[in-house]
Amino acid sequence: MRIVAPPGTVDALPEEVRTNRFVEAVFMDKCRLFGYSEIHTPVFEYGGLFEKGVGKVTDIIEKELYSFTDKSGARLALRPEGTTSVTRAVLQHGLNRELPAKLCYKITCYRQENPEEGRLREFHQIGAECYGSEDPRSDAEVISLAFEALRAMSVENLTLNINSVGCPRCRVSFENELARYLLPFANRGELCPTCAERLGKNPVRVLDCKEAGCRAVKAGAPKVVDYLCPDCLEHYERVKACLRAMNIPFDEKPGLIRGLDYYNRTVFEFKGGGGGANGTVGGGGRFDALSRRIGGEADLPAVGFAIGEERVVLAMSDGGSGAAAPEKPAAWVVAEDAGAAAGCLLALRSAGVRAEGDVMGLSVEEQLARAAESGARWAVFPEKGGLRIKNLATGEERPASDAAEAVRIINKG
Ligand code: ATP
Ligand code: MG
């Protein structure tokens, strides 16, 4: 029997975990500088929440949601993304009483899609949301947070694409036009079966479909940005002006829409690296209506983004190896007597020293060899009535009356 994890899942081995931690630490540090506070939400929610939030006629809900019924008969689903849950938590706990509410997260997400490089069934997102403002300044702020974070992670060939998908009012004419454009393709059987069916319900989703036939019709399709009402157009112009003022380079992509239904006005995506899974490392946009979609009393203007950690690691200039140097021990405790070694190790570790010792039953000579290999600066020898401490770089040895004195010597370097 082969022992393997399910497809689309990965074990992060220690070196990879160090890279992931680096990515998360960079992100959380930027969030702190921008005034975003971390929030945790559950891995599963009532299934209906994502249907209402992400939208029923989307890939995520139609094809990718992991849903199940628990023993009580409740219909639950693993979260495919973070924004819907964070918005649910904001409403549930009244975080919208004091606005803006600026929140960030690092989470696992679950989508039952076809695994490929950079596309997993369990993956990690880091993201941030700003609630309470319709002002283009908040769009520009979250974009600049994502940009700063991705730059600090040394993502190669980082580019930002933006677009506006307008408001529900100005979208009506676009959707009618799009459906008219797509109909002949559907009639000729050139769209995938899912999209052919979507045409009447949600034609915009065809533009996000990954099937070859559907991708081919995209180029000539009407562009949502050409249908914006004056208010949405002005909002878009002001977002761009803010980005220019911050010297954040961007490309306008009139064809850009996103895979979730809840976006309005600003949408954006960041690309980077060599192009695994389209090279999209993150994306986001404005989602003023999400609150009402999931049962809130009113719209709550909001804008945010999510970045895929696995995609970032693929796109990092050094593949993450620069972030992944394992920490060397500061001291190696060498002793024949197990009890003496254990006492000394615990004393050093309690005092905050990264200390190693033998757990394999090695001889003193072998322990010394291990100490040298480990890159530790110090070897510590517990002896009757005290300790001896040796600088492994210089060979210099000195006595220490107790562990506290050894710690002082070690910490002095
Ligand atoms: P894509 O177009 O690549 O499928 P998406 O539009 O479905 O991405 P979002 O829902 O916007 O992605 O999620 C935000 C980010 O999360 C993506 O930009 C990507 O970096 C990451 N991501 C999404 N799906 C996956 C996945 N299956 N595996 C790994 N990362 C993912
Ligand atoms: Mg997707």
PDB file of C-alpha atoms and ligand atoms in Angstrom, residues 60 111 113 118-120 123 125 210 258-260 277 280-283 306-308 311, ligand 1:
ATOM      1  CA  ILE A  60     -16.720  27.987  -7.045  1.00  0.00           C
ATOM      2  CA  ARG A 111     -11.936  24.133  -3.727  1.00  0.00           C
ATOM      3  CA  GLU A 113     -10.768  21.885  -8.804  1.00  0.00           C
ATOM      4  CA  GLY A 118      -0.234  26.533  -8.253  1.00  0.00           C
ATOM      5  CA  ARG A 119      -3.780  25.134  -8.197  1.00  0.00           C
ATOM      6  CA  LEU A 120      -4.607  22.991  -5.191  1.00  0.00           C
ATOM      7  CA  PHE A 123      -4.527  26.138  -0.363  1.00  0.00           C
ATOM      8  CA  GLN A 125      -4.744  32.714   1.332  1.00  0.00           C
ATOM      9  CA  LYS A 210     -11.250  28.211 -18.147  1.00  0.00           C
ATOM     10  CA  ARG A 258     -13.475  37.989 -11.455  1.00  0.00           C
ATOM     11  CA  GLY A 259     -14.719  34.558 -10.518  1.00  0.00           C
ATOM     12  CA  LEU A 260     -17.064  35.664  -7.763  1.00  0.00           C
ATOM     13  CA  ALA A 277      -1.829  28.814 -12.913  1.00  0.00           C
ATOM     14  CA  THR A 280      -2.224  35.220 -10.864  1.00  0.00           C
ATOM     15  CA  VAL A 281      -0.847  35.642  -7.359  1.00  0.00           C
ATOM     16  CA  GLY A 282      -3.753  37.599  -5.936  1.00  0.00           C
ATOM     17  CA  GLY A 283      -6.889  39.478  -6.705  1.00  0.00           C
ATOM     18  CA  ALA A 306      -6.761  37.794  -1.290  1.00  0.00           C
ATOM     19  CA  ILE A 307      -3.316  36.516  -2.211  1.00  0.00           C
ATOM     20  CA  GLY A 308      -2.534  32.823  -2.758  1.00  0.00           C
ATOM     21  CA  ARG A 311       1.349  31.139  -5.917  1.00  0.00           C
TER      22      ARG A 311
HETATM   23  P1  ATP B   1      -7.802  31.600 -10.700  1.00  0.00           P
HETATM   24  O1  ATP B   1      -8.305  32.475 -11.776  1.00  0.00           O
HETATM   25  O2  ATP B   1      -6.339  31.400 -10.735  1.00  0.00           O
HETATM   26  O3  ATP B   1      -8.586  30.339 -10.571  1.00  0.00           O
HETATM   27  P2  ATP B   1      -9.462  32.827  -8.748  1.00  0.00           P
HETATM   28  O4  ATP B   1      -9.990  34.002  -9.463  1.00  0.00           O
HETATM   29  O5  ATP B   1     -10.307  31.608  -8.643  1.00  0.00           O
HETATM   30  O6  ATP B   1      -8.042  32.411  -9.352  1.00  0.00           O
HETATM   31  P3  ATP B   1      -9.674  34.087  -6.191  1.00  0.00           P
HETATM   32  O7  ATP B   1     -10.939  33.438  -5.841  1.00  0.00           O
HETATM   33  O8  ATP B   1      -9.692  35.510  -6.515  1.00  0.00           O
HETATM   34  O9  ATP B   1      -8.939  33.247  -7.338  1.00  0.00           O
HETATM   35  O10 ATP B   1      -8.599  33.829  -5.027  1.00  0.00           O
HETATM   36  C1  ATP B   1      -7.538  34.743  -4.778  1.00  0.00           C
HETATM   37  C2  ATP B   1      -6.195  34.080  -4.958  1.00  0.00           C
HETATM   38  O11 ATP B   1      -6.153  32.811  -4.320  1.00  0.00           O
HETATM   39  C3  ATP B   1      -5.834  33.766  -6.400  1.00  0.00           C
HETATM   40  O12 ATP B   1      -5.317  34.901  -7.030  1.00  0.00           O
HETATM   41  C4  ATP B   1      -4.791  32.696  -6.236  1.00  0.00           C
HETATM   42  O13 ATP B   1      -3.539  33.283  -5.914  1.00  0.00           O
HETATM   43  C5  ATP B   1      -5.282  31.945  -5.038  1.00  0.00           C
HETATM   44  N1  ATP B   1      -5.996  30.727  -5.430  1.00  0.00           N
HETATM   45  C6  ATP B   1      -7.268  30.612  -5.898  1.00  0.00           C
HETATM   46  N2  ATP B   1      -7.577  29.344  -6.145  1.00  0.00           N
HETATM   47  C7  ATP B   1      -6.474  28.615  -5.830  1.00  0.00           C
HETATM   48  C8  ATP B   1      -6.156  27.217  -5.849  1.00  0.00           C
HETATM   49  N3  ATP B   1      -7.046  26.316  -6.226  1.00  0.00           N
HETATM   50  N4  ATP B   1      -4.922  26.827  -5.458  1.00  0.00           N
HETATM   51  C9  ATP B   1      -4.001  27.732  -5.052  1.00  0.00           C
HETATM   52  N5  ATP B   1      -4.246  29.050  -5.008  1.00  0.00           N
HETATM   53  C10 ATP B   1      -5.456  29.508  -5.379  1.00  0.00           C
END
